[in-house]
Amino acid sequence: LLLDEATSALDNTSEGIVQEAIDNARKGRTCLTIAHRLTTIKNSEKIAVVKSGRVHEEGQHEDLLRQQGLYYKLQRATEQSHNQQ
């Protein structure tokens, strides 16, 4: 299953509905998801953070947050953006 920005044009409510369907559809399958919205990849088994064409960090959501690297900074920026809306 290949998903390229599958929820990028959706509002938060619609994204949640579609994300739940995607989570169910990918069970037992290999799924490659390309996304800018971190909520889209949060539950992925493995997340690769790409910067300048190279894998900069990889791991699961919680592990990447603990590392406080680029993924952590992106997560914080996303949270701040949502808080301002």
mmCIF file with all atom_site columns, C-alpha atoms in Angstrom:
data_model
loop_
_atom_site.group_PDB
_atom_site.id
_atom_site.type_symbol
_atom_site.label_atom_id
_atom_site.label_alt_id
_atom_site.label_comp_id
_atom_site.label_asym_id
_atom_site.label_entity_id
_atom_site.label_seq_id
_atom_site.pdbx_PDB_ins_code
_atom_site.Cartn_x
_atom_site.Cartn_y
_atom_site.Cartn_z
_atom_site.occupancy
_atom_site.B_iso_or_equiv
_atom_site.pdbx_formal_charge
_atom_site.auth_seq_id
_atom_site.auth_comp_id
_atom_site.auth_asym_id
_atom_site.auth_atom_id
_atom_site.pdbx_PDB_model_num
ATOM 1  C CA . LEU A 1 1  ? 0.000   0.000  0.000  1.00 0.00 ? 1  LEU A CA 1
ATOM 2  C CA . LEU A 1 2  ? 1.565   3.327  -1.066 1.00 0.00 ? 2  LEU A CA 1
ATOM 3  C CA . LEU A 1 3  ? 0.133   6.575  0.285  1.00 0.00 ? 3  LEU A CA 1
ATOM 4  C CA . ASP A 1 4  ? 1.466   9.931  -0.885 1.00 0.00 ? 4  ASP A CA 1
ATOM 5  C CA . GLU A 1 5  ? 0.031   12.823 1.131  1.00 0.00 ? 5  GLU A CA 1
ATOM 6  C CA . ALA A 1 6  ? -3.272  10.936 1.405  1.00 0.00 ? 6  ALA A CA 1
ATOM 7  C CA . THR A 1 7  ? -4.817  13.370 3.915  1.00 0.00 ? 7  THR A CA 1
ATOM 8  C CA . SER A 1 8  ? -3.085  16.632 3.002  1.00 0.00 ? 8  SER A CA 1
ATOM 9  C CA . ALA A 1 9  ? -6.204  18.385 1.666  1.00 0.00 ? 9  ALA A CA 1
ATOM 10 C CA . LEU A 1 10 ? -8.542  17.298 4.466  1.00 0.00 ? 10 LEU A CA 1
ATOM 11 C CA . ASP A 1 11 ? -9.762  19.161 7.528  1.00 0.00 ? 11 ASP A CA 1
ATOM 12 C CA . ASN A 1 12 ? -8.920  17.646 10.924 1.00 0.00 ? 12 ASN A CA 1
ATOM 13 C CA . THR A 1 13 ? -12.265 15.846 11.315 1.00 0.00 ? 13 THR A CA 1
ATOM 14 C CA . SER A 1 14 ? -12.128 14.266 7.863  1.00 0.00 ? 14 SER A CA 1
ATOM 15 C CA . GLU A 1 15 ? -8.458  13.407 8.343  1.00 0.00 ? 15 GLU A CA 1
ATOM 16 C CA . GLY A 1 16 ? -9.319  11.439 11.477 1.00 0.00 ? 16 GLY A CA 1
ATOM 17 C CA . ILE A 1 17 ? -11.965 9.423  9.634  1.00 0.00 ? 17 ILE A CA 1
ATOM 18 C CA . VAL A 1 18 ? -9.685  8.690  6.678  1.00 0.00 ? 18 VAL A CA 1
ATOM 19 C CA . GLN A 1 19 ? -6.731  7.919  8.954  1.00 0.00 ? 19 GLN A CA 1
ATOM 20 C CA . GLU A 1 20 ? -8.759  5.320  10.835 1.00 0.00 ? 20 GLU A CA 1
ATOM 21 C CA . ALA A 1 21 ? -9.685  3.642  7.539  1.00 0.00 ? 21 ALA A CA 1
ATOM 22 C CA . ILE A 1 22 ? -6.049  3.717  6.418  1.00 0.00 ? 22 ILE A CA 1
ATOM 23 C CA . ASP A 1 23 ? -4.893  2.206  9.725  1.00 0.00 ? 23 ASP A CA 1
ATOM 24 C CA . ASN A 1 24 ? -7.366  -0.654 9.242  1.00 0.00 ? 24 ASN A CA 1
ATOM 25 C CA . ALA A 1 25 ? -6.415  -1.165 5.583  1.00 0.00 ? 25 ALA A CA 1
ATOM 26 C CA . ARG A 1 26 ? -2.687  -1.416 6.284  1.00 0.00 ? 26 ARG A CA 1
ATOM 27 C CA . LYS A 1 27 ? -2.953  -4.177 8.892  1.00 0.00 ? 27 LYS A CA 1
ATOM 28 C CA . GLY A 1 28 ? -0.894  -7.132 7.691  1.00 0.00 ? 28 GLY A CA 1
ATOM 29 C CA . ARG A 1 29 ? 0.475   -5.159 4.738  1.00 0.00 ? 29 ARG A CA 1
ATOM 30 C CA . THR A 1 30 ? 3.603   -3.225 3.995  1.00 0.00 ? 30 THR A CA 1
ATOM 31 C CA . CYS A 1 31 ? 2.632   0.424  3.787  1.00 0.00 ? 31 CYS A CA 1
ATOM 32 C CA . LEU A 1 32 ? 4.848   3.285  2.641  1.00 0.00 ? 32 LEU A CA 1
ATOM 33 C CA . THR A 1 33 ? 3.390   6.639  3.616  1.00 0.00 ? 33 THR A CA 1
ATOM 34 C CA . ILE A 1 34 ? 4.767   9.965  2.434  1.00 0.00 ? 34 ILE A CA 1
ATOM 35 C CA . ALA A 1 35 ? 3.442   12.761 4.616  1.00 0.00 ? 35 ALA A CA 1
ATOM 36 C CA . HIS A 1 36 ? 4.072   16.176 6.060  1.00 0.00 ? 36 HIS A CA 1
ATOM 37 C CA . ARG A 1 37 ? 1.312   15.852 8.654  1.00 0.00 ? 37 ARG A CA 1
ATOM 38 C CA . LEU A 1 38 ? 2.839   13.964 11.551 1.00 0.00 ? 38 LEU A CA 1
ATOM 39 C CA . THR A 1 39 ? -0.571  12.695 12.647 1.00 0.00 ? 39 THR A CA 1
ATOM 40 C CA . THR A 1 40 ? -0.611  10.649 9.445  1.00 0.00 ? 40 THR A CA 1
ATOM 41 C CA . ILE A 1 41 ? 2.523   8.688  10.384 1.00 0.00 ? 41 ILE A CA 1
ATOM 42 C CA . LYS A 1 42 ? 2.326   8.726  14.182 1.00 0.00 ? 42 LYS A CA 1
ATOM 43 C CA . ASN A 1 43 ? 1.194   5.083  14.434 1.00 0.00 ? 43 ASN A CA 1
ATOM 44 C CA . SER A 1 44 ? 3.664   3.754  11.867 1.00 0.00 ? 44 SER A CA 1
ATOM 45 C CA . GLU A 1 45 ? 5.919   0.871  12.808 1.00 0.00 ? 45 GLU A CA 1
ATOM 46 C CA . LYS A 1 46 ? 8.936   2.788  11.503 1.00 0.00 ? 46 LYS A CA 1
ATOM 47 C CA . ILE A 1 47 ? 9.259   6.483  10.663 1.00 0.00 ? 47 ILE A CA 1
ATOM 48 C CA . ALA A 1 48 ? 12.088  7.837  8.535  1.00 0.00 ? 48 ALA A CA 1
ATOM 49 C CA . VAL A 1 49 ? 12.716  11.577 8.700  1.00 0.00 ? 49 VAL A CA 1
ATOM 50 C CA . VAL A 1 50 ? 14.254  12.698 5.412  1.00 0.00 ? 50 VAL A CA 1
ATOM 51 C CA . LYS A 1 51 ? 16.283  15.882 5.164  1.00 0.00 ? 51 LYS A CA 1
ATOM 52 C CA . SER A 1 52 ? 18.137  16.976 2.021  1.00 0.00 ? 52 SER A CA 1
ATOM 53 C CA . GLY A 1 53 ? 17.420  13.643 0.364  1.00 0.00 ? 53 GLY A CA 1
ATOM 54 C CA . ARG A 1 54 ? 18.904  11.514 3.163  1.00 0.00 ? 54 ARG A CA 1
ATOM 55 C CA . VAL A 1 55 ? 17.426  9.683  6.117  1.00 0.00 ? 55 VAL A CA 1
ATOM 56 C CA . HIS A 1 56 ? 18.191  11.981 9.033  1.00 0.00 ? 56 HIS A CA 1
ATOM 57 C CA . GLU A 1 57 ? 16.451  9.987  11.785 1.00 0.00 ? 57 GLU A CA 1
ATOM 58 C CA . GLU A 1 58 ? 14.410  6.824  12.001 1.00 0.00 ? 58 GLU A CA 1
ATOM 59 C CA . GLY A 1 59 ? 12.403  5.001  14.617 1.00 0.00 ? 59 GLY A CA 1
ATOM 60 C CA . GLN A 1 60 ? 8.965   4.925  16.170 1.00 0.00 ? 60 GLN A CA 1
ATOM 61 C CA . HIS A 1 61 ? 7.061   8.056  17.162 1.00 0.00 ? 61 HIS A CA 1
ATOM 62 C CA . GLU A 1 62 ? 7.822   7.938  20.902 1.00 0.00 ? 62 GLU A CA 1
ATOM 63 C CA . ASP A 1 63 ? 11.492  7.055  20.340 1.00 0.00 ? 63 ASP A CA 1
ATOM 64 C CA . LEU A 1 64 ? 11.959  9.957  17.936 1.00 0.00 ? 64 LEU A CA 1
ATOM 65 C CA . LEU A 1 65 ? 10.326  12.352 20.385 1.00 0.00 ? 65 LEU A CA 1
ATOM 66 C CA . ARG A 1 66 ? 12.677  11.191 23.160 1.00 0.00 ? 66 ARG A CA 1
ATOM 67 C CA . GLN A 1 67 ? 15.694  11.869 20.922 1.00 0.00 ? 67 GLN A CA 1
ATOM 68 C CA . GLN A 1 68 ? 14.575  15.512 20.627 1.00 0.00 ? 68 GLN A CA 1
ATOM 69 C CA . GLY A 1 69 ? 15.977  15.815 17.118 1.00 0.00 ? 69 GLY A CA 1
ATOM 70 C CA . LEU A 1 70 ? 14.356  17.036 13.910 1.00 0.00 ? 70 LEU A CA 1
ATOM 71 C CA . TYR A 1 71 ? 11.180  14.940 14.332 1.00 0.00 ? 71 TYR A CA 1
ATOM 72 C CA . TYR A 1 72 ? 10.716  16.383 17.826 1.00 0.00 ? 72 TYR A CA 1
ATOM 73 C CA . LYS A 1 73 ? 11.121  19.921 16.474 1.00 0.00 ? 73 LYS A CA 1
ATOM 74 C CA . LEU A 1 74 ? 8.566   19.242 13.731 1.00 0.00 ? 74 LEU A CA 1
ATOM 75 C CA . GLN A 1 75 ? 6.134   17.834 16.303 1.00 0.00 ? 75 GLN A CA 1
ATOM 76 C CA . ARG A 1 76 ? 6.547   20.882 18.546 1.00 0.00 ? 76 ARG A CA 1
ATOM 77 C CA . ALA A 1 77 ? 6.033   23.257 15.601 1.00 0.00 ? 77 ALA A CA 1
ATOM 78 C CA . THR A 1 78 ? 2.871   21.363 14.645 1.00 0.00 ? 78 THR A CA 1
ATOM 79 C CA . GLU A 1 79 ? 1.520   21.589 18.190 1.00 0.00 ? 79 GLU A CA 1
ATOM 80 C CA . GLN A 1 80 ? 2.254   25.318 18.371 1.00 0.00 ? 80 GLN A CA 1
ATOM 81 C CA . SER A 1 81 ? 0.538   25.881 15.022 1.00 0.00 ? 81 SER A CA 1
ATOM 82 C CA . HIS A 1 82 ? -2.586  24.022 16.180 1.00 0.00 ? 82 HIS A CA 1
ATOM 83 C CA . ASN A 1 83 ? -2.635  25.979 19.457 1.00 0.00 ? 83 ASN A CA 1
ATOM 84 C CA . GLN A 1 84 ? -2.612  29.295 17.571 1.00 0.00 ? 84 GLN A CA 1
ATOM 85 C CA . GLN A 1 85 ? -5.651  28.356 15.459 1.00 0.00 ? 85 GLN A CA 1
#
